[in-house]
mmCIF file of C-alpha atoms in Angstrom:
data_model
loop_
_atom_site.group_PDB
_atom_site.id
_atom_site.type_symbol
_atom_site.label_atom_id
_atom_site.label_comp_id
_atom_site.label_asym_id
_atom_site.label_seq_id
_atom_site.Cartn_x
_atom_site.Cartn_y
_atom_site.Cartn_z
ATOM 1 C CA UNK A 3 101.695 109.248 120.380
ATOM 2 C CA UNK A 4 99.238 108.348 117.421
ATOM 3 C CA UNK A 5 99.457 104.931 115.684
ATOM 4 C CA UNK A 6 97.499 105.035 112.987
ATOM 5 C CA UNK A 7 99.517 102.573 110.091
ATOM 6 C CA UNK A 8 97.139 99.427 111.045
ATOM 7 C CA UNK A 9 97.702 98.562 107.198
ATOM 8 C CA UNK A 10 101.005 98.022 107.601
ATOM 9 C CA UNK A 11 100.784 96.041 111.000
ATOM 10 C CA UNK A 12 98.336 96.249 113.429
ATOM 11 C CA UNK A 13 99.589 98.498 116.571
ATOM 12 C CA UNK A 14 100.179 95.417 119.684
ATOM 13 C CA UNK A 15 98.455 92.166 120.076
ATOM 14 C CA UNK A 16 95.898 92.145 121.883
ATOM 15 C CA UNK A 17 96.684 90.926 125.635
ATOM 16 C CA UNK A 18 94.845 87.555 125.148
ATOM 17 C CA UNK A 19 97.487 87.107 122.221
ATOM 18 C CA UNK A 20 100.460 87.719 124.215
ATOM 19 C CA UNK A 21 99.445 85.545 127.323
ATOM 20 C CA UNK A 22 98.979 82.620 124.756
ATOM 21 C CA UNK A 23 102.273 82.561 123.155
ATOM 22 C CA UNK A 24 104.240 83.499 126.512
ATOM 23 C CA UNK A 25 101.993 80.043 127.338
ATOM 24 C CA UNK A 26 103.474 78.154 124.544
ATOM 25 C CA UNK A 27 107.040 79.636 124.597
ATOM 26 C CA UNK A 28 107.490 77.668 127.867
ATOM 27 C CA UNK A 29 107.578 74.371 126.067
ATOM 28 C CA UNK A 30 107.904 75.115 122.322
ATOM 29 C CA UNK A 31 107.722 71.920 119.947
ATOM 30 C CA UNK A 32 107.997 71.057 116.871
ATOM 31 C CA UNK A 33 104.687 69.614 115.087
ATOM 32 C CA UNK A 34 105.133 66.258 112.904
ATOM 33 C CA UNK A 35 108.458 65.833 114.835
ATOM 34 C CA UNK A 36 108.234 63.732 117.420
ATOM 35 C CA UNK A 37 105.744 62.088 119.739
ATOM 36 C CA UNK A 38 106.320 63.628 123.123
ATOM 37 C CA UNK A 39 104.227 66.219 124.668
ATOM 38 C CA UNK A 40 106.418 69.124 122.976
ATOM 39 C CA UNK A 41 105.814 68.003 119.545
ATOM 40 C CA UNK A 42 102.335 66.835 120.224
ATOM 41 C CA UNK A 43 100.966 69.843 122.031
ATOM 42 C CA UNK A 44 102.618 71.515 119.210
ATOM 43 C CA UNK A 45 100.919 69.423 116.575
ATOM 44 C CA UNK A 46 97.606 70.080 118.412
ATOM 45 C CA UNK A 47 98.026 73.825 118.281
ATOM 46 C CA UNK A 48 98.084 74.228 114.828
ATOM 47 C CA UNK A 49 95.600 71.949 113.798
ATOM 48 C CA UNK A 50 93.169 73.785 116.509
ATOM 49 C CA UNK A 51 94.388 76.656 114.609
ATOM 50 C CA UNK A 52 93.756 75.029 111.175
ATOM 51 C CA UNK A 53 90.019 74.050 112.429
ATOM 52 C CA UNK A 54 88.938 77.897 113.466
ATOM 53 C CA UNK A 55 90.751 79.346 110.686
ATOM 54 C CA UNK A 56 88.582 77.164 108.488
ATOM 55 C CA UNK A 57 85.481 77.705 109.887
ATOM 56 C CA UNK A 58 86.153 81.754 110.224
ATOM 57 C CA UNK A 59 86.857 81.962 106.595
ATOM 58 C CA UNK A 60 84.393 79.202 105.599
ATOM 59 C CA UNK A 61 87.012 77.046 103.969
ATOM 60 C CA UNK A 62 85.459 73.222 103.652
ATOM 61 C CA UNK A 63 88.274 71.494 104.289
ATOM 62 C CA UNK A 64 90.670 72.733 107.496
ATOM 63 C CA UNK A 65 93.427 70.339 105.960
ATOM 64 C CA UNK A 66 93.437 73.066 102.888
ATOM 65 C CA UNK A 67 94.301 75.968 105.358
ATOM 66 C CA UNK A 68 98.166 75.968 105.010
ATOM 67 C CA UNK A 69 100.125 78.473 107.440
ATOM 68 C CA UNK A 70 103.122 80.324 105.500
ATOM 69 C CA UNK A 71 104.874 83.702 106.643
ATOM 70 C CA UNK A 72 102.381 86.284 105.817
ATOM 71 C CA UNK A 73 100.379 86.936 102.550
ATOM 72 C CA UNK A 74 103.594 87.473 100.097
ATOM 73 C CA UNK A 75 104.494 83.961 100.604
ATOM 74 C CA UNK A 76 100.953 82.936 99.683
ATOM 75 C CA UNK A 77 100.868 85.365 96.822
ATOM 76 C CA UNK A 78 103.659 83.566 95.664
ATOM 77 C CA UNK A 79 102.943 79.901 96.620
ATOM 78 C CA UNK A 80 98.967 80.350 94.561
ATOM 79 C CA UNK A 81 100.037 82.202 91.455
ATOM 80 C CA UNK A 82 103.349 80.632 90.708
ATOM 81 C CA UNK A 83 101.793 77.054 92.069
ATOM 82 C CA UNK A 84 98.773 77.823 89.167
ATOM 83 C CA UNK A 85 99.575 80.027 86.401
ATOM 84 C CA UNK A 86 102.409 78.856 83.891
ATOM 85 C CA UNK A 87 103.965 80.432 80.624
ATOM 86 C CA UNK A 88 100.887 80.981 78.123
ATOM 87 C CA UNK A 89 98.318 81.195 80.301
ATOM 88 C CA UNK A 90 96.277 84.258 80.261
ATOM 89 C CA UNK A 91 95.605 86.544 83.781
ATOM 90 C CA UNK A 92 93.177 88.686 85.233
ATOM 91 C CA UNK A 93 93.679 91.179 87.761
ATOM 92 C CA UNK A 94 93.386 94.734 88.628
ATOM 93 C CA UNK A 95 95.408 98.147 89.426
ATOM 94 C CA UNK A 96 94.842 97.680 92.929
ATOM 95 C CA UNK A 97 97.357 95.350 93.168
ATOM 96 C CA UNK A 98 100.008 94.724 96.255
ATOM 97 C CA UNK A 99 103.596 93.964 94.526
ATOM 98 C CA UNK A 100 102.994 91.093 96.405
ATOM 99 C CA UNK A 101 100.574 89.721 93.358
ATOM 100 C CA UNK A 102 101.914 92.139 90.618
ATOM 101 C CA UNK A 103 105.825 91.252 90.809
ATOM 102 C CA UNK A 104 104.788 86.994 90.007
ATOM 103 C CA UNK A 105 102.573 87.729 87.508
ATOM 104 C CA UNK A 106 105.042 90.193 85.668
ATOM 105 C CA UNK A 107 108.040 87.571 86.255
ATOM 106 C CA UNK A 108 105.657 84.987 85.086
ATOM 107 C CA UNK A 109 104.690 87.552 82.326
ATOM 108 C CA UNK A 110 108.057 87.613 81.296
ATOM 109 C CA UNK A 111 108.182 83.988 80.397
ATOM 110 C CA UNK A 112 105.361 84.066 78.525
ATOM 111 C CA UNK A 113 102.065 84.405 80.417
ATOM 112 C CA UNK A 114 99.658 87.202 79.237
ATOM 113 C CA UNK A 115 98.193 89.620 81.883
ATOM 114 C CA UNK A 116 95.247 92.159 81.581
ATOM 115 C CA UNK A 117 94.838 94.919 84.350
ATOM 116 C CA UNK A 118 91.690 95.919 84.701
ATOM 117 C CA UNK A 119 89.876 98.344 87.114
ATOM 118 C CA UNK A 120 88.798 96.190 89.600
ATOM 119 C CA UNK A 121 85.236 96.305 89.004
ATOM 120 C CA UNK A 122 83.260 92.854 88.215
ATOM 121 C CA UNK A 123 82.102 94.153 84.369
ATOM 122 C CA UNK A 124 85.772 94.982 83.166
ATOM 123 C CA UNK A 125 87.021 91.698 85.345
ATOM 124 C CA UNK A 126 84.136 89.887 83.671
ATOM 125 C CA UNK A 127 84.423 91.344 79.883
ATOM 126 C CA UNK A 128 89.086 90.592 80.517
ATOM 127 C CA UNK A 129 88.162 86.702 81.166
ATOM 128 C CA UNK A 130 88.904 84.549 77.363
ATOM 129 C CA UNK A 131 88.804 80.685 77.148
ATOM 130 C CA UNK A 132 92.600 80.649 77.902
ATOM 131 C CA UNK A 133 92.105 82.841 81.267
ATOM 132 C CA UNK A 134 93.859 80.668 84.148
ATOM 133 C CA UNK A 135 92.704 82.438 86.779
ATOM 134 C CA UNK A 136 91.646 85.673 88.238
ATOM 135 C CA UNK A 137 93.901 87.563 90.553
ATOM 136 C CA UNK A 138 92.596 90.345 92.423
ATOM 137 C CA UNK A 139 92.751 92.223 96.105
ATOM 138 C CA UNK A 140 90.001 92.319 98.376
ATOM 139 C CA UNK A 141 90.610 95.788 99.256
ATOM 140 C CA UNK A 142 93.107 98.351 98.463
ATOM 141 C CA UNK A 143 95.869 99.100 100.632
ATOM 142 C CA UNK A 144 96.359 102.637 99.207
ATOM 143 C CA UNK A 145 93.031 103.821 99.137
ATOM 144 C CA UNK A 146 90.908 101.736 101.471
ATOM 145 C CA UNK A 147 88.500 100.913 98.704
ATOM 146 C CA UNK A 148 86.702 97.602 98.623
ATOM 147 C CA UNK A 149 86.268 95.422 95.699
ATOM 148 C CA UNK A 150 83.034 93.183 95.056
ATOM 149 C CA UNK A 151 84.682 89.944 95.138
ATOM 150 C CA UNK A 152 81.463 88.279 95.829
ATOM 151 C CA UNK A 153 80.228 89.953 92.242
ATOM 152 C CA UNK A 154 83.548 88.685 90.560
ATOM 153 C CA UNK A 155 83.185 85.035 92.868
ATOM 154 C CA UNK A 156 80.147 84.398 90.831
ATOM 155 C CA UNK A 157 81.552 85.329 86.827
ATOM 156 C CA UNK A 158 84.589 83.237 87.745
ATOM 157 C CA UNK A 159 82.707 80.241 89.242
ATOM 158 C CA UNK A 160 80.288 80.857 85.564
ATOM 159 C CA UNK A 161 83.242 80.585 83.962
ATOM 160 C CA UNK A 162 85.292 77.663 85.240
ATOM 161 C CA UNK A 163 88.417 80.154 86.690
ATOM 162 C CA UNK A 164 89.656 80.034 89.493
ATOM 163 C CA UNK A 165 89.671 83.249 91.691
ATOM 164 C CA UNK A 166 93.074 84.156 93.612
ATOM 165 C CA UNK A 167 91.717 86.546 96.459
ATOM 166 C CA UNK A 168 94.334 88.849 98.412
ATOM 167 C CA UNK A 169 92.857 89.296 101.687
ATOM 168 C CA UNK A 170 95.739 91.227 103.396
ATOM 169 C CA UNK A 171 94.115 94.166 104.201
ATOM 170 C CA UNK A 172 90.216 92.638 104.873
ATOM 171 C CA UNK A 173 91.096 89.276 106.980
ATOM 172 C CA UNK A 174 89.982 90.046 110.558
ATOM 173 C CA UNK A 175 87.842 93.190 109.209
ATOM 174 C CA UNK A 176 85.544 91.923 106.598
ATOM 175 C CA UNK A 177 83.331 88.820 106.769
ATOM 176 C CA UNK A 178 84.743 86.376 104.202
ATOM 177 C CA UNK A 179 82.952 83.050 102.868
ATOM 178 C CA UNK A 180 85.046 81.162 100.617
ATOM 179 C CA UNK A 181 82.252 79.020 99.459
ATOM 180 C CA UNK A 182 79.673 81.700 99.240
ATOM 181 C CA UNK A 183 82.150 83.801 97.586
ATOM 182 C CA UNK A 184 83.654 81.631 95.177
ATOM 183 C CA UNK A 185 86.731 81.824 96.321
ATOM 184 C CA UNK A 186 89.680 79.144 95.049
ATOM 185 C CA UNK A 187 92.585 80.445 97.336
ATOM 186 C CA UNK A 188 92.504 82.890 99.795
ATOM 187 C CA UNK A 189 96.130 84.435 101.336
ATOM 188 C CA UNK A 190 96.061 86.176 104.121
ATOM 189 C CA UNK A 191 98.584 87.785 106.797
ATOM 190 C CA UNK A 192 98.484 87.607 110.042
ATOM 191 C CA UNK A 193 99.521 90.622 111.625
ATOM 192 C CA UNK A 194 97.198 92.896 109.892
ATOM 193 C CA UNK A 195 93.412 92.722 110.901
ATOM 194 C CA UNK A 196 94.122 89.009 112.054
ATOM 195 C CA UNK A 197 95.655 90.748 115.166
ATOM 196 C CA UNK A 198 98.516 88.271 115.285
ATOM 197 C CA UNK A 199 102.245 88.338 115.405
ATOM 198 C CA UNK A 200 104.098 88.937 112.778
ATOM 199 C CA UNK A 201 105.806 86.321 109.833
ATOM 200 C CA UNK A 202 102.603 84.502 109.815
ATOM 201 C CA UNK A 203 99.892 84.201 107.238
ATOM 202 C CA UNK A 204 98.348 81.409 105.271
ATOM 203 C CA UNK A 205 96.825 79.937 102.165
ATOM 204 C CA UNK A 206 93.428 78.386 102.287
ATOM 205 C CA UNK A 207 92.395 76.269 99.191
ATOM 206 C CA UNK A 208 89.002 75.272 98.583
ATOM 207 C CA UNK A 209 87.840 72.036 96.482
ATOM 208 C CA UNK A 210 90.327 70.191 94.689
ATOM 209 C CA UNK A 211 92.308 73.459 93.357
ATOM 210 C CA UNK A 212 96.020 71.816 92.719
ATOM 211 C CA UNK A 213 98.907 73.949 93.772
ATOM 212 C CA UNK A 214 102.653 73.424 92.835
ATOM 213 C CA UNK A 215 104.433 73.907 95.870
ATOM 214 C CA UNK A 216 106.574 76.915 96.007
ATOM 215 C CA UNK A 217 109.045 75.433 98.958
ATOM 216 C CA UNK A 218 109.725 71.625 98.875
ATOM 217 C CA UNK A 219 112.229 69.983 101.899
ATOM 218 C CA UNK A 220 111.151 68.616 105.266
ATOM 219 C CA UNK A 221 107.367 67.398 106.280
ATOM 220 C CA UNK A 222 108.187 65.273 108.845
ATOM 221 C CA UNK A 223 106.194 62.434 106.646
ATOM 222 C CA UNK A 224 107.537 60.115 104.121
ATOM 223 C CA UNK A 225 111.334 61.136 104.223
ATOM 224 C CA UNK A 226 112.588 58.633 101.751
ATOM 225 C CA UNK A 227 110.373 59.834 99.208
ATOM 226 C CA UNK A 228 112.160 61.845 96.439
ATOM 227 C CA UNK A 229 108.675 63.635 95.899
ATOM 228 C CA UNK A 230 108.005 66.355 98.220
ATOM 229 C CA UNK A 231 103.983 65.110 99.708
ATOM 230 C CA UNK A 232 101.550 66.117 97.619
ATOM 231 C CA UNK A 233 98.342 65.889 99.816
ATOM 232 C CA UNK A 234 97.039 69.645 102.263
ATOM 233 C CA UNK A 235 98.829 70.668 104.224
ATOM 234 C CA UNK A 236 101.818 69.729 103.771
ATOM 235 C CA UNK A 237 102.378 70.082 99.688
ATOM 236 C CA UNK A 238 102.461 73.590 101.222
ATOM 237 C CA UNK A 239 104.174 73.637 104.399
ATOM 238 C CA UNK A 240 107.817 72.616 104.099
ATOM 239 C CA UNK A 241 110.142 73.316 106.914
ATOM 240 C CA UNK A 242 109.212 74.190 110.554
ATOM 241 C CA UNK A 243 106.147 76.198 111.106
ATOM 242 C CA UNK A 244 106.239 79.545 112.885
ATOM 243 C CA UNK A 245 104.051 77.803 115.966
ATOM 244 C CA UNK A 246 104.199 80.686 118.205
ATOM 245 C CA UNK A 247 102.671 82.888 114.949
ATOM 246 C CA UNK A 248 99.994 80.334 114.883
ATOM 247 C CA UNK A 249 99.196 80.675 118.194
ATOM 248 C CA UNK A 250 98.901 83.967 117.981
ATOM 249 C CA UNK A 251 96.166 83.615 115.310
ATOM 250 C CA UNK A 252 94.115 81.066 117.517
ATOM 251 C CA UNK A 253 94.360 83.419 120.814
ATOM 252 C CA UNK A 254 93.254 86.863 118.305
ATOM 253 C CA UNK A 255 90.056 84.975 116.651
ATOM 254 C CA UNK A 256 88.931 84.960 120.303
ATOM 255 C CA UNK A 257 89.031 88.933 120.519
ATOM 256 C CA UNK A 258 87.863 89.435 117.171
ATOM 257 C CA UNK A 259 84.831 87.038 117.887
ATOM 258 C CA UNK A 260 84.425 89.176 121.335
ATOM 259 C CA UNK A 261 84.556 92.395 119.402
ATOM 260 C CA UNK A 262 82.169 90.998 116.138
ATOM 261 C CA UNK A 263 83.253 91.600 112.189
ATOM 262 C CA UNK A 264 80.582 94.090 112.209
ATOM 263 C CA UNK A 265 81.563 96.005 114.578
ATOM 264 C CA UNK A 266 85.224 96.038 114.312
ATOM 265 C CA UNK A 267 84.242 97.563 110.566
ATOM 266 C CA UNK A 268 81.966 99.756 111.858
ATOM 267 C CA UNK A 269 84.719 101.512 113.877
ATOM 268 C CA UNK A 270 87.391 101.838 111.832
ATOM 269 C CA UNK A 271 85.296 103.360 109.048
ATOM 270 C CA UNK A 272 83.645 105.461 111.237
ATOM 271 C CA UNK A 273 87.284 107.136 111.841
ATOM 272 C CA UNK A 274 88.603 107.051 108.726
ATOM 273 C CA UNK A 275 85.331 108.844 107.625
ATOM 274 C CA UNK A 276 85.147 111.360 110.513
ATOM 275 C CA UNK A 277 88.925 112.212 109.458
ATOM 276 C CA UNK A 278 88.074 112.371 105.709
ATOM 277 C CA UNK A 279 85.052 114.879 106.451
ATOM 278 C CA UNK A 280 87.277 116.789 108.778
ATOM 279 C CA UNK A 281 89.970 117.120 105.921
ATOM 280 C CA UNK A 282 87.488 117.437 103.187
ATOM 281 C CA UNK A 283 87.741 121.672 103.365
ATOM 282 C CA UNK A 284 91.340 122.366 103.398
ATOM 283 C CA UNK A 285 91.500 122.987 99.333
ATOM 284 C CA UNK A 286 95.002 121.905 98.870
ATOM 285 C CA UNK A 287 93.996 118.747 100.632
ATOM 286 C CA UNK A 288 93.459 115.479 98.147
ATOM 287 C CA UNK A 289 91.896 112.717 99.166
ATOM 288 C CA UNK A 290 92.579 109.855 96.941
ATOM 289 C CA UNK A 291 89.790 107.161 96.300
ATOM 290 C CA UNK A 292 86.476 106.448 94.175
ATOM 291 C CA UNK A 293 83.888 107.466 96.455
ATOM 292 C CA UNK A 294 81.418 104.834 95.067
ATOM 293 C CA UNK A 295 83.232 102.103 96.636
ATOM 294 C CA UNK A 296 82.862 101.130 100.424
ATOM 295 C CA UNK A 297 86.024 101.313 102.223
ATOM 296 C CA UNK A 298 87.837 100.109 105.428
ATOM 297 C CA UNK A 299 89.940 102.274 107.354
ATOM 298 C CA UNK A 300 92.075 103.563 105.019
ATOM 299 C CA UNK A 301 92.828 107.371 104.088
ATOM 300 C CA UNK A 302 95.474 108.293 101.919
ATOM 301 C CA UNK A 303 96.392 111.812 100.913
ATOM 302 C CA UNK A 304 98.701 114.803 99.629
ATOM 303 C CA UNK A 305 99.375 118.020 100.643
ATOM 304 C CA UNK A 306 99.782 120.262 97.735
ATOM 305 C CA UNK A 307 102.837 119.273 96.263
ATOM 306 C CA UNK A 308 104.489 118.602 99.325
ATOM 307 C CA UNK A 309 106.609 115.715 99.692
ATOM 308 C CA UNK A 310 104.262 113.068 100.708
ATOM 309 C CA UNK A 311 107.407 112.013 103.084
ATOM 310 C CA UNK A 312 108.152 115.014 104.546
ATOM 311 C CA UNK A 313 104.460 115.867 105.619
ATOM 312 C CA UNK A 314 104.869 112.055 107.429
ATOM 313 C CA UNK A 315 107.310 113.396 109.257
ATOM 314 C CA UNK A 316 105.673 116.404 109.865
ATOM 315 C CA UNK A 317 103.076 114.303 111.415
ATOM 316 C CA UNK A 318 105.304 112.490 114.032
ATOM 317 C CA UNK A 319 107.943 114.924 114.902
ATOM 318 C CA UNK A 320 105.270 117.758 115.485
ATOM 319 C CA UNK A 321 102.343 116.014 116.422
ATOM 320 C CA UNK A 322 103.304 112.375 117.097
ATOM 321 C CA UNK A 323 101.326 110.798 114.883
ATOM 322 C CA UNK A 324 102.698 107.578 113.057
ATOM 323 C CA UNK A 325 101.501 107.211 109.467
ATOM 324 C CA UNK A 326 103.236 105.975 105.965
ATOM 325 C CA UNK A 327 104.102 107.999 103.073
ATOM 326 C CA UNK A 328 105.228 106.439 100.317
ATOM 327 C CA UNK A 329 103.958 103.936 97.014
ATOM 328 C CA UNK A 330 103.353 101.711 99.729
ATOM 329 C CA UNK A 331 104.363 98.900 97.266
ATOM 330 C CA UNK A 332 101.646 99.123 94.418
ATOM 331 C CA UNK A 333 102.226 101.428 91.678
ATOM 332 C CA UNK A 334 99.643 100.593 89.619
ATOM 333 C CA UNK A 335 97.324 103.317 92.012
ATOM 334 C CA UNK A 336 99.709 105.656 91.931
ATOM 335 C CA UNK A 337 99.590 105.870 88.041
ATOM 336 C CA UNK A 338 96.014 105.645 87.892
ATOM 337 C CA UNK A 339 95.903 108.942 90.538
ATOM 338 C CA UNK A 340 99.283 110.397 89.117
ATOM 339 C CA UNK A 341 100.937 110.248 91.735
ATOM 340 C CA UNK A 342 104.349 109.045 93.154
ATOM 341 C CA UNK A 343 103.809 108.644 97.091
ATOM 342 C CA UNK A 344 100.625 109.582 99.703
ATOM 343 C CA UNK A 345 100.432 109.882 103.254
ATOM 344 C CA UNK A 346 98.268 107.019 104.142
ATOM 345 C CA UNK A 347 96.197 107.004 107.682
ATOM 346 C CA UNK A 348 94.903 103.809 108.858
ATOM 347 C CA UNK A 349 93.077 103.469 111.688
ATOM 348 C CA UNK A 350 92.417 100.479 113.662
ATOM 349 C CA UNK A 351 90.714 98.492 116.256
ATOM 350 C CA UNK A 352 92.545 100.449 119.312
ATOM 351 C CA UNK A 353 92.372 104.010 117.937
ATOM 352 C CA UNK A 354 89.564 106.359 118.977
ATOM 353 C CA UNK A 355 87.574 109.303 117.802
ATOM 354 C CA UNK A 356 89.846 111.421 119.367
ATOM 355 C CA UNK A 357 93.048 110.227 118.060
ATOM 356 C CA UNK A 358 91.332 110.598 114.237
ATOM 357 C CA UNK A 359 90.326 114.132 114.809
ATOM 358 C CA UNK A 360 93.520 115.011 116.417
ATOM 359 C CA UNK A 361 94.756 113.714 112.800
ATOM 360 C CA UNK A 362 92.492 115.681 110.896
ATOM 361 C CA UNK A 363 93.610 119.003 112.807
ATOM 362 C CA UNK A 364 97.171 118.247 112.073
ATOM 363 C CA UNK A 365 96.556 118.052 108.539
ATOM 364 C CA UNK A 366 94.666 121.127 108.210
ATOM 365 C CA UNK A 367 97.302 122.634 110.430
ATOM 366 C CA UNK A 368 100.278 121.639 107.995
ATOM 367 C CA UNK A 369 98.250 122.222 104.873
ATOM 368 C CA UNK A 370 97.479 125.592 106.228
ATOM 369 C CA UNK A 371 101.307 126.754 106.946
ATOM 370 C CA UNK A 372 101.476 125.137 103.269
ATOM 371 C CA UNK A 373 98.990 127.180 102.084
ATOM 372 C CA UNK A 374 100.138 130.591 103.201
ATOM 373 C CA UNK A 375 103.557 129.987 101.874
ATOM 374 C CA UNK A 376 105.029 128.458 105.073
ATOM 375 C CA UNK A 377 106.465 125.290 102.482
ATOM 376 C CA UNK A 378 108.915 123.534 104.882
#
């Protein structure tokens, strides 16, 4: 058996990740809720977590690194907590539904949105003197294709907006700076690249950046307040936090520090470039991405006009090879390409050159039997 959907989840913890929260499951507590050693080792968890999640993604202040259930919730919590009816909105096709479904709901009431390609010109040309704030992916999860968000960091900061950065599919991968990149919030998920469990993510704010809270209810501070607390974290953080998901994140920064950013990169688009080249000369094989761009280890494709579903489960029934066919949740590519579903490989941190060629044959195999008529 194959796994190669690492954009959708990444294929096990590693086993430092799983010995850490079978640690902590045998006395779970609950942070900001008590004083006994529960709740305090609980308490000193997260903020541990708080402090390297800061530093790894160069946030300034660890108290504006919020945790949350993965990156829709912090999609949600930065653009409705900063964009309201009549502002104005930048982002690009690339887009998870994650950012595109609150910006069209906020659209709906009144805010005005401009899609743009994703490049920094047409991001920077979109921005007008009522732009709010800039909204854009780090990299695609369709196509794998990176976006200069350094390039677009720099015309925001020039221009006094604040850039909304969806690092879903880079976090864990690609080296991030907040400061360096201009960043104003930065969501994130943390069972992608991040290597952690899954319903965890965060929001990491940098400066003075105001969000409305998307959740208000219980902080375990100031409980007769009618207010919900306004000061990081907890404007952001109401209810009980997912600890062991936390944990989780703490224990995988280890093994991605053991394995290095640059070389975690290096291997996954090594395979996903191996497996493009290998793919590259079956004619009824497309490919779908601008090959100008730098990628991670993403490849998403058609067959012909095969069902992008059925040639998925082609894949695993016939060769045991676990991919995703489908939109995969952000339509905007598939309008720009003209299409209505790909097969998407993504390869990951525990597959091996092996595993992508024995990908590549079975698409040449299938596209083949497609090819000479064999269409089932």
């Amino acid at each position: 058996m194959i796994y190669a959907d690492y954009a959708a989840t990444n294929g096990a913890p590693p086993a430092c990740v799983r010995e850490a929260v079978a640690r902590y499951l045998e006395h779970p507590g609950n942070p900001g809720r008590g004083a006994h050693a529960a709740a305090m080792g609980a308490a000193r968890a997260v903020l541990d977590a708080r402090i390297r999640l800061a530093r790894f993604f160069d946030c300034g202040d660890p108290a504006h690194v919020a945790f949350t259930s993965g990156a829709t919730e912090s999609l949600n919590t930065a653009i409705t907590g900063l964009i309201a009816p009549g502002d104005h909105v930048v982002t690009t096709l690339y887009e998870h539904n994650s950012v595109l479904r609150p910006l069209y709901r906020l659209e709906a009431q009144g805010a005005r949105l401009s899609v743009t390609d994703g490049s920094a010109a047409e991001i920077g040309a979109a921005i007008r003197p009522d732009t709010r704030a800039v909204v854009m992916t780090h990299a695609s999860n369709v196509t794998g294709e990176i976006l200069d968000i350094r390039a677009v960091g720099r015309i925001c900061a020039a221009h006094g907006v604040p850039l909304i950065v969806d690092g879903a599919q880079t976090a864990g991968i690609l080296p991030i700076s907040m400061r360096e990149d201009h960043i104003s919030v930065l969501c994130f998920a943390g069972h992608k690249g991040l290597l952690g469990l899954q319903g965890v993510g965060g929001i990491a704010v940098e400066g003075e950046l105001a969000l409305r809270p998307l959740k208000v209810g219980g902080s375990g501070m100031r409980s007769f307040e009618r207010e919900h607390p306004a000061q990081l974290p907890e404007a952001l953080e109401a209810g009980t936090l997912n600890v062991p998901g936390i944990v989780s994140l703490s224990a995988a920064l280890d093994e991605i520090g053991r394995r290095g950013l640059s070389g975690i990169l290096r291997h996954e688009r090594a395979l996903a470039d191996a497996f493009e080249r290998d793919v590259a000369g079956v004619g009824c094989v497309r490919v779908y991405r601008n090959s100008g761009r730098a990628r991670v280890g993403i490849v998403s494709l058609n067959i012909g006009g095969m069902d992008a579903g059925r040639a998925a489960d082609r894949l695993f029934c016939d060769y045991g090879i676990q991919t995703r066919a489908g939109a995969h949740c952000a339509p905007l590519v598939h309008r720009h390409y003209g299409t209505d579903s790909m097969v998407r490989f993504s390869f990951g941190w525990e597959n091996t050159p092996e595993e992508a060629a024995a990908c590549a044959r079975a698409v040449v195999e299938i596209a083949r039997e497609w090819g000479e008529g064999g269409r089932i």
